[in-house]
Amino acid sequence: MSNKKAIVYVRLKEGVLDPQGMTIQRAILNMGYDMVSSVRSGRFFELEVTAGDGRVESKVDEICEKLLANPVIEEYRVEFEG
Amino acid sequence: MSNKKAIVYVRLKEGVLDPQGMTIQRAILNMGYDMVSSVRSGRFFELEVTAGDGRVESKVDEICEKLLANPVIEEYRVEFEG
């Protein structure tokens, strides 16, 4: 039994419109910064997991598919630490 | 002039309550996965920036302080690619 951290990054797939990112990009422009040409937004989740058996990776994948990401329009990747 | 990507990660400071993370943790538990003891949530933003002069890093810092993060309760870090 050991503890590790799983960091899940969720973002919209390429080609899916990102209204939040577009709004932020426009706000940055309105603030007077003209060097930002595009903004894409995403979310991440830091999960403290107990690595009791060898199936932690596949369980985290299941949690991503079922809860953290919408596989229709989003993609995710997982990084493990510790 | 070159283009690079700045990725800004925004998260709540340690000690600041994260209701979204707590809700997700409980939902994971209710789904039958008992190996996740804690969830912290955060956001990230991928900025395409034109590196016209040497002050891109400080400008991105200003954008983070003013727009992307709430410095009172959130902390951020920036990674540059390209």
CSV table of C-alpha atoms in Angstrom, one decimal:
chain,number,residue,atom,x,y,z
A,1,MET,CA,0.0,0.0,0.0
A,2,SER,CA,1.5,3.3,-1.0
A,3,ASN,CA,0.0,6.7,-1.8
A,4,LYS,CA,0.5,8.5,-5.0
A,5,LYS,CA,-0.9,11.5,-6.8
A,6,ALA,CA,-2.8,11.2,-10.1
A,7,ILE,CA,-3.1,14.5,-11.9
A,8,VAL,CA,-5.9,14.4,-14.6
A,9,TYR,CA,-5.8,17.1,-17.3
A,10,VAL,CA,-9.1,17.5,-19.2
A,11,ARG,CA,-9.3,19.7,-22.3
A,12,LEU,CA,-11.6,20.2,-25.2
A,13,LYS,CA,-10.7,18.1,-28.3
A,14,GLU,CA,-9.0,20.0,-31.1
A,15,GLY,CA,-11.7,21.6,-33.3
A,16,VAL,CA,-14.3,21.9,-30.5
A,17,LEU,CA,-15.3,25.5,-30.0
A,18,ASP,CA,-14.1,27.0,-26.7
A,19,PRO,CA,-16.3,30.0,-25.8
A,20,GLN,CA,-14.6,30.5,-22.5
A,21,GLY,CA,-11.2,30.6,-24.1
A,22,MET,CA,-12.4,33.0,-26.7
A,23,THR,CA,-13.9,35.3,-24.1
A,24,ILE,CA,-10.7,35.3,-22.2
A,25,GLN,CA,-8.7,36.0,-25.3
A,26,ARG,CA,-10.9,39.0,-26.1
A,27,ALA,CA,-10.7,40.2,-22.5
A,28,ILE,CA,-6.9,40.1,-22.7
A,29,LEU,CA,-7.0,42.1,-25.9
A,30,ASN,CA,-9.3,44.7,-24.2
A,31,MET,CA,-6.8,45.0,-21.4
A,32,GLY,CA,-4.2,46.2,-23.9
A,33,TYR,CA,-2.2,43.1,-24.5
A,34,ASP,CA,-2.0,42.3,-28.2
A,35,MET,CA,0.4,39.4,-28.1
A,36,VAL,CA,-2.0,36.7,-27.2
A,37,SER,CA,-3.6,35.2,-30.4
A,38,SER,CA,-5.5,32.3,-28.9
A,39,VAL,CA,-6.6,30.9,-25.6
A,40,ARG,CA,-7.8,27.4,-24.8
A,41,SER,CA,-9.2,26.5,-21.4
A,42,GLY,CA,-9.1,23.3,-19.5
A,43,ARG,CA,-9.4,21.8,-16.0
A,44,PHE,CA,-7.2,19.6,-13.9
A,45,PHE,CA,-7.8,17.4,-10.9
A,46,GLU,CA,-5.3,16.2,-8.3
A,47,LEU,CA,-6.3,12.8,-6.9
A,48,GLU,CA,-4.6,11.3,-3.9
A,49,VAL,CA,-4.9,7.6,-4.5
A,50,THR,CA,-4.0,4.6,-2.4
A,51,ALA,CA,-2.1,2.2,-4.7
A,52,GLY,CA,-3.3,-1.0,-3.0
A,53,ASP,CA,-3.1,-3.2,-6.1
A,54,GLY,CA,-1.7,-2.9,-9.6
A,55,ARG,CA,-4.9,-1.7,-11.2
A,56,VAL,CA,-4.8,1.9,-10.1
A,57,GLU,CA,-4.1,3.2,-13.5
A,58,SER,CA,-7.1,1.5,-15.1
A,59,LYS,CA,-9.4,2.6,-12.2
A,60,VAL,CA,-8.3,6.2,-12.7
A,61,ASP,CA,-9.0,5.8,-16.4
A,62,GLU,CA,-12.5,4.6,-15.6
A,63,ILE,CA,-13.1,7.5,-13.2
A,64,CYS,CA,-12.0,9.9,-16.0
A,65,GLU,CA,-14.3,8.3,-18.6
A,66,LYS,CA,-17.3,8.2,-16.3
A,67,LEU,CA,-17.0,11.4,-14.2
A,68,LEU,CA,-14.2,13.8,-14.9
A,69,ALA,CA,-14.3,14.1,-18.7
A,70,ASN,CA,-17.0,14.1,-21.4
A,71,PRO,CA,-15.4,11.7,-23.9
A,72,VAL,CA,-17.6,13.1,-26.7
A,73,ILE,CA,-16.0,16.5,-26.7
A,74,GLU,CA,-13.1,16.3,-24.3
A,75,GLU,CA,-9.8,14.5,-24.1
A,76,TYR,CA,-7.8,13.8,-21.0
A,77,ARG,CA,-4.4,12.6,-19.9
A,78,VAL,CA,-3.2,11.3,-16.5
A,79,GLU,CA,0.2,11.9,-14.9
A,80,PHE,CA,1.2,9.9,-11.8
A,81,GLU,CA,3.6,11.3,-9.1
A,82,GLY,CA,5.1,9.5,-6.2
B,1,MET,CA,9.1,37.4,-33.7
B,2,SER,CA,8.3,33.8,-32.8
B,3,ASN,CA,5.3,32.0,-31.4
B,4,LYS,CA,5.3,30.1,-28.2
B,5,LYS,CA,2.8,28.6,-26.0
B,6,ALA,CA,2.3,29.7,-22.4
B,7,ILE,CA,0.4,27.2,-20.2
B,8,VAL,CA,-1.0,28.8,-17.0
B,9,TYR,CA,-2.1,26.4,-14.2
B,10,VAL,CA,-4.3,28.0,-11.6
B,11,ARG,CA,-5.2,26.2,-8.4
B,12,LEU,CA,-6.5,27.1,-4.9
B,13,LYS,CA,-3.9,27.8,-2.3
B,14,GLU,CA,-3.2,25.1,0.2
B,15,GLY,CA,-5.7,25.4,3.0
B,16,VAL,CA,-8.4,27.0,1.0
B,17,LEU,CA,-11.5,24.9,0.9
B,18,ASP,CA,-12.3,23.2,-2.4
B,19,PRO,CA,-16.0,22.4,-2.5
B,20,GLN,CA,-15.8,21.2,-6.1
B,21,GLY,CA,-13.0,18.8,-5.3
B,22,MET,CA,-14.9,17.5,-2.2
B,23,THR,CA,-18.0,16.9,-4.3
B,24,ILE,CA,-16.0,15.0,-6.9
B,25,GLN,CA,-14.3,12.9,-4.2
B,26,ARG,CA,-17.7,12.0,-2.8
B,27,ALA,CA,-19.0,11.2,-6.2
B,28,ILE,CA,-16.0,8.9,-6.9
B,29,LEU,CA,-16.7,7.1,-3.6
B,30,ASN,CA,-20.4,6.7,-4.4
B,31,MET,CA,-19.4,5.1,-7.7
B,32,GLY,CA,-17.7,2.4,-5.7
B,33,TYR,CA,-14.0,3.5,-5.9
B,34,ASP,CA,-12.6,3.7,-2.4
B,35,MET,CA,-9.0,4.4,-3.3
B,36,VAL,CA,-9.3,8.1,-3.8
B,37,SER,CA,-8.8,9.9,-0.5
B,38,SER,CA,-8.8,13.5,-1.7
B,39,VAL,CA,-9.5,15.6,-4.9
B,40,ARG,CA,-8.3,19.1,-5.6
B,41,SER,CA,-9.5,20.9,-8.7
B,42,GLY,CA,-7.9,23.5,-10.8
B,43,ARG,CA,-8.0,25.2,-14.2
B,44,PHE,CA,-5.4,25.7,-16.9
B,45,PHE,CA,-5.2,28.0,-19.9
B,46,GLU,CA,-3.1,27.5,-23.1
B,47,LEU,CA,-2.1,30.9,-24.5
B,48,GLU,CA,-0.6,31.2,-27.9
B,49,VAL,CA,1.7,34.2,-27.6
B,50,THR,CA,3.8,36.1,-30.0
B,51,ALA,CA,7.2,36.6,-28.5
B,52,GLY,CA,7.9,40.0,-30.1
B,53,ASP,CA,10.2,41.3,-27.3
B,54,GLY,CA,11.8,39.9,-24.2
B,55,ARG,CA,9.0,40.9,-21.9
B,56,VAL,CA,6.6,38.1,-22.7
B,57,GLU,CA,7.1,36.4,-19.3
B,58,SER,CA,6.3,39.5,-17.3
B,59,LYS,CA,3.3,40.3,-19.5
B,60,VAL,CA,1.9,36.8,-19.0
B,61,ASP,CA,2.4,37.3,-15.3
B,62,GLU,CA,0.4,40.5,-15.4
B,63,ILE,CA,-2.4,38.7,-17.3
B,64,CYS,CA,-2.4,36.0,-14.6
B,65,GLU,CA,-2.6,38.5,-11.7
B,66,LYS,CA,-5.2,40.6,-13.3
B,67,LEU,CA,-7.5,38.1,-15.1
B,68,LEU,CA,-6.7,34.4,-14.9
B,69,ALA,CA,-6.2,34.0,-11.2
B,70,ASN,CA,-7.5,35.4,-8.0
B,71,PRO,CA,-4.3,36.1,-6.0
B,72,VAL,CA,-6.2,36.2,-2.7
B,73,ILE,CA,-7.1,32.5,-2.8
B,74,GLU,CA,-5.4,31.1,-5.8
B,75,GLU,CA,-1.8,30.4,-6.9
B,76,TYR,CA,-0.6,30.0,-10.5
B,77,ARG,CA,2.4,28.8,-12.4
B,78,VAL,CA,3.3,29.3,-16.0
B,79,GLU,CA,5.1,26.9,-18.3
B,80,PHE,CA,6.5,28.0,-21.7
B,81,GLU,CA,6.8,25.7,-24.7
B,82,GLY,CA,8.3,26.4,-28.0
